[in-house]
Tab-separated table of C-alpha atoms in Angstrom:
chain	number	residue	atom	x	y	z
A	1	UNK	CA	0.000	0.000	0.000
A	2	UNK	CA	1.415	3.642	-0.964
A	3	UNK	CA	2.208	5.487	1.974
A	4	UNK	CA	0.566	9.589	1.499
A	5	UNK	CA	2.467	12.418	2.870
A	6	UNK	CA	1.117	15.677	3.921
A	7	UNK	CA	2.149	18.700	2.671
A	8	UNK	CA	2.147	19.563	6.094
A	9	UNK	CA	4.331	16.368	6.776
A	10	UNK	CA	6.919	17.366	3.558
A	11	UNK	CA	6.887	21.011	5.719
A	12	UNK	CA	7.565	19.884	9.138
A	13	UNK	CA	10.580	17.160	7.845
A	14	UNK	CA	11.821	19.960	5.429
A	15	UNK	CA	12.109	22.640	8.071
A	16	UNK	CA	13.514	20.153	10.809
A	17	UNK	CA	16.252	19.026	8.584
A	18	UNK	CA	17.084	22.954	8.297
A	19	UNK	CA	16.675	23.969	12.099
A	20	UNK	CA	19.442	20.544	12.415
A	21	UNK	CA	21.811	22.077	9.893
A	22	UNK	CA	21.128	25.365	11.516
A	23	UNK	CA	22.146	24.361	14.951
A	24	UNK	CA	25.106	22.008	13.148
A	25	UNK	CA	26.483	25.363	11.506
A	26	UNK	CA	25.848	27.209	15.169
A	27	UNK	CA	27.890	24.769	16.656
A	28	UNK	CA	30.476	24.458	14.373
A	29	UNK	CA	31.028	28.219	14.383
A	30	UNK	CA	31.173	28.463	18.144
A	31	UNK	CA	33.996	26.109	18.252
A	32	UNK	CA	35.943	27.884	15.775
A	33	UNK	CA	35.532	31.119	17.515
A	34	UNK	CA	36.629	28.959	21.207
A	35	UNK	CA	39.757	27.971	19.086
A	36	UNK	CA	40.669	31.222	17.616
A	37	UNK	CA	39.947	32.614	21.258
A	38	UNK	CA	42.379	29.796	22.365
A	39	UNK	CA	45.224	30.452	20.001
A	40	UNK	CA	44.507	34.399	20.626
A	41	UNK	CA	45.284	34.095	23.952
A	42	UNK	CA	48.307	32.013	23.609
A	43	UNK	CA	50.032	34.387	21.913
A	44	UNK	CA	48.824	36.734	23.937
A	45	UNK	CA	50.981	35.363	26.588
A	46	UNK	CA	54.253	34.357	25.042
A	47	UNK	CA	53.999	38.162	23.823
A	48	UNK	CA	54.184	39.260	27.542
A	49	UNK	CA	56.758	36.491	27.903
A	50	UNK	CA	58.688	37.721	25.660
A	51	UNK	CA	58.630	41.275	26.377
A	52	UNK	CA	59.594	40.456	30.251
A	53	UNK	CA	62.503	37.794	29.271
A	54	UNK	CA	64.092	40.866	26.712
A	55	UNK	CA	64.476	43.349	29.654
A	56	UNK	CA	65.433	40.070	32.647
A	57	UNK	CA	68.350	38.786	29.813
A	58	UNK	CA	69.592	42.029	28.897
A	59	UNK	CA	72.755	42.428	30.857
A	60	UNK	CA	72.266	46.184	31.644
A	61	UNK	CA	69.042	45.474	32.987
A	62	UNK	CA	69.886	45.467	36.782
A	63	UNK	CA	72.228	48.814	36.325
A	64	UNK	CA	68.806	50.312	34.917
A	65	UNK	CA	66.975	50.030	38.106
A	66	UNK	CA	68.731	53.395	38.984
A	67	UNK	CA	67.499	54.666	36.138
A	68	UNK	CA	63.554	53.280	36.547
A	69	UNK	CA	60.678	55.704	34.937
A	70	UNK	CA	58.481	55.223	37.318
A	71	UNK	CA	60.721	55.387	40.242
A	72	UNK	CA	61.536	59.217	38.661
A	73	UNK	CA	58.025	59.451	37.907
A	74	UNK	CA	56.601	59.059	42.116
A	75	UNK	CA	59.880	60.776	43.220
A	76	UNK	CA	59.509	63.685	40.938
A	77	UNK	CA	62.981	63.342	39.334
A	78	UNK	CA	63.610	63.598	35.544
A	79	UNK	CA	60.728	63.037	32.841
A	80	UNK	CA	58.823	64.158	31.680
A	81	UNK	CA	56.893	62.688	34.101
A	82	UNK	CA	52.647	62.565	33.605
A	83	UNK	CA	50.366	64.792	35.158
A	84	UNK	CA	49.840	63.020	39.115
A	85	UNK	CA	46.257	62.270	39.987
A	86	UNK	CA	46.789	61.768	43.378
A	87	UNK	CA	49.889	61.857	45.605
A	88	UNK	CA	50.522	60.841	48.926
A	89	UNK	CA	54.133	59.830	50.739
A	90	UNK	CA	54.088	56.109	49.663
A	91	UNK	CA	52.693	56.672	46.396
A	92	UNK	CA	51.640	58.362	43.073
A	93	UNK	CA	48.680	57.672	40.820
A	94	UNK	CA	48.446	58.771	36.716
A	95	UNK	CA	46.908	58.260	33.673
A	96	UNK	CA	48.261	55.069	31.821
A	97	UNK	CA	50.376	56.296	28.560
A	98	UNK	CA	48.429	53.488	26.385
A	99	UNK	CA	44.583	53.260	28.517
A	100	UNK	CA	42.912	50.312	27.988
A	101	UNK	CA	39.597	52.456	28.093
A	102	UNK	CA	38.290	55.842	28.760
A	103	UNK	CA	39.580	56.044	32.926
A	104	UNK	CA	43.140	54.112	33.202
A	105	UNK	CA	45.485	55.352	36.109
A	106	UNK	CA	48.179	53.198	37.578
A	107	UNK	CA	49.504	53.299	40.914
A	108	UNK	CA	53.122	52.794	41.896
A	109	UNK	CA	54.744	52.942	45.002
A	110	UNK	CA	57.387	55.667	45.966
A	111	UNK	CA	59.994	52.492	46.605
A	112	UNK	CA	60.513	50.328	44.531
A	113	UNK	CA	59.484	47.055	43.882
A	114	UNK	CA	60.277	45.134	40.420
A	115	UNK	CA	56.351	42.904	40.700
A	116	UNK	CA	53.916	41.771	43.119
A	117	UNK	CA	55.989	38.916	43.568
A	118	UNK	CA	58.221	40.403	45.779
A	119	UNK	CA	55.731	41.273	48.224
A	120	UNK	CA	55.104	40.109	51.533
A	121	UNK	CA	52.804	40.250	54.369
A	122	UNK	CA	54.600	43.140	55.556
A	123	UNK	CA	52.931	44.996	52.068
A	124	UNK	CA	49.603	44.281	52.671
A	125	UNK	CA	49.063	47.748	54.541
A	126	UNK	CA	50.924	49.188	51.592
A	127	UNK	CA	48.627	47.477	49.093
A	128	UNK	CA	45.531	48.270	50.682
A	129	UNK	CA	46.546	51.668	50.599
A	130	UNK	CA	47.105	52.350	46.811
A	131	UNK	CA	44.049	50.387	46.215
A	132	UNK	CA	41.712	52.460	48.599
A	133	UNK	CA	43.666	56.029	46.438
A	134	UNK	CA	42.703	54.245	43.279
A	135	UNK	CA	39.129	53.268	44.633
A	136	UNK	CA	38.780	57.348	45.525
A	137	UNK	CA	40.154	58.564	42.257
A	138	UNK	CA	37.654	56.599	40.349
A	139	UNK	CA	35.328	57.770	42.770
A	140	UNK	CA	35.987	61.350	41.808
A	141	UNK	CA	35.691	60.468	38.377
A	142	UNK	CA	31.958	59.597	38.956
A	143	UNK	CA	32.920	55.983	38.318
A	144	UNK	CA	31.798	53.353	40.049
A	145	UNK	CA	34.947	51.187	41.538
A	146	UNK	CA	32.766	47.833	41.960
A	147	UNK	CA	32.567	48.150	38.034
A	148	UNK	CA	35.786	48.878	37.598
A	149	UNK	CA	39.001	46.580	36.616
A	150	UNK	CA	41.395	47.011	40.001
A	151	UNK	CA	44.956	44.830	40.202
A	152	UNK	CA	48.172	43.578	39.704
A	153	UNK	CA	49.829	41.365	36.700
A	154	UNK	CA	51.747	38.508	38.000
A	155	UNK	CA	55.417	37.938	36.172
A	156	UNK	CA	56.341	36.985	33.609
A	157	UNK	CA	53.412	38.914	32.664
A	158	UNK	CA	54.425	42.355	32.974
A	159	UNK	CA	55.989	44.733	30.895
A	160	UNK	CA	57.551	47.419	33.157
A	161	UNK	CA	59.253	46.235	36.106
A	162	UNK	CA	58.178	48.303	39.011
A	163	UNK	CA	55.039	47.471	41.216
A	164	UNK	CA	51.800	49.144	39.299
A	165	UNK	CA	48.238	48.746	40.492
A	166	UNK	CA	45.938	48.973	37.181
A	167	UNK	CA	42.458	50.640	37.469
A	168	UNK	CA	40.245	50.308	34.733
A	169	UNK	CA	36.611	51.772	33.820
A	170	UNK	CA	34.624	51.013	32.158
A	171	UNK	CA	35.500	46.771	31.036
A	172	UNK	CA	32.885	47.423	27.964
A	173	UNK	CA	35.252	49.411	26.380
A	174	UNK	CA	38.438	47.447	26.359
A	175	UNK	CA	39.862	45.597	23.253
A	176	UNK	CA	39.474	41.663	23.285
A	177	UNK	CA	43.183	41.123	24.000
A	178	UNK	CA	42.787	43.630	26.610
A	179	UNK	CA	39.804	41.481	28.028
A	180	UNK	CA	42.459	38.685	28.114
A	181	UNK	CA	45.197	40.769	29.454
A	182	UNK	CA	43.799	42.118	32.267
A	183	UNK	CA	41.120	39.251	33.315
A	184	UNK	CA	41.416	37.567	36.675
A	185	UNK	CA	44.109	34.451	35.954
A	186	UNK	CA	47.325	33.073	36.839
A	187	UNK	CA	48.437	36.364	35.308
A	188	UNK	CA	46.589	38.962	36.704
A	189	UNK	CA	45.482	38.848	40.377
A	190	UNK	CA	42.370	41.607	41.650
A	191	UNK	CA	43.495	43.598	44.351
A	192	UNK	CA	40.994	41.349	46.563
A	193	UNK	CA	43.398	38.291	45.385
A	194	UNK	CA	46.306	40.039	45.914
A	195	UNK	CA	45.946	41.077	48.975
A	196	UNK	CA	44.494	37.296	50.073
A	197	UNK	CA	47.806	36.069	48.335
A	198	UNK	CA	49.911	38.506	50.607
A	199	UNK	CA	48.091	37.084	53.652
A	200	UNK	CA	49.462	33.999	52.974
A	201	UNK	CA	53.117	35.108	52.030
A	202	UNK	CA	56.116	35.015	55.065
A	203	UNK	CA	57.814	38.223	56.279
């Protein structure tokens, strides 16, 4: 006996065979885009890898420290140093050179300190401090600090080598590498994990 199809039958099989290809294309695209996001970020980091390793191996490196931007920057020595946001005896705050949005200071410490790995529990107050100047900047800025992008990057992972706490308004606005940059990793700690780190750390 002949078997009769529906119009409506030919419909419903014709359109679920498209929704299936559909959802097979969807799929397919979202794991290209996870793989280029993958591959994006990996070179991501051997870029700040390689930028850090250029200034530890070059043998004039350690000699430099005397010479240190920022250190002449919070001390008010030779320049030209940026315009200071906020200064206090244990610190400076300024706009970042290259912002990663509209409101990008950084915060560096009058002494210096090559990274946030050489900081111990003895830092915390220290720590809590620039982040509490960077918390009141924004504040002044009419920005809103819970929304806002607060910490340190983690070496290798940095690119000048003297302590810097980032702040960062608003995240909408940043690049996708800076997304990856400056997201909370191995690489970059919040000032909330930094500080939890320090707790942790021997004088």
């Amino acid at each position: 006996m002949a078997t009769i199809v529906s119009w409506q039958e030919l419909w419903q099989f014709d359109h679920s065979t498209e929704n299936d290809t559909m959802q097979g294309d969807s799929l397919s695209l979202f794991k290209r885009k996870k793989t280029i996001f993958a591959a994006l970020a990996g070179l991501g980091l051997l870029g700040l890898v390689a930028v850090y390793n250029c200034g530890t191996n070059n043998p004039t490196a350690a000699a430099l420290q005397d010479k240190c931007l920022f250190c002449d920057f919070a001390n008010g020595r030779q320049g030209p140093p940026p315009v200071l946001e906020v200064q206090t005896d244990e610190y400076v705050i300024f706009k970042d050179k290259s912002p990663a949005a509209t409101y990008h200071y950084l915060a560096i410490p009058k002494q210096h300190f090559d990274s946030f790995s050489v900081l111990n529990r003895s830092h915390i107050g220290l720590v809590l401090r620039m982040e509490s100047g960077m918390v009141e900047l924004l504040k002044s800025k009419n920005v809103d600090p819970s929304k806002a992008i607060i910490g340190f990057h983690i070496p290798p992972f940095i690119s000048v080598k003297h302590l810097h706490l980032h702040g960062i308004y608003p995240p909408s606005e940043m690049s996708l590498w800076n997304r990856i940059n400056f997201m909370s990793s191995f690489w970059f700690k919040t000032a909330k994990d930094a500080n939890e780190a320090l707790e942790l750390r021997e004088l």
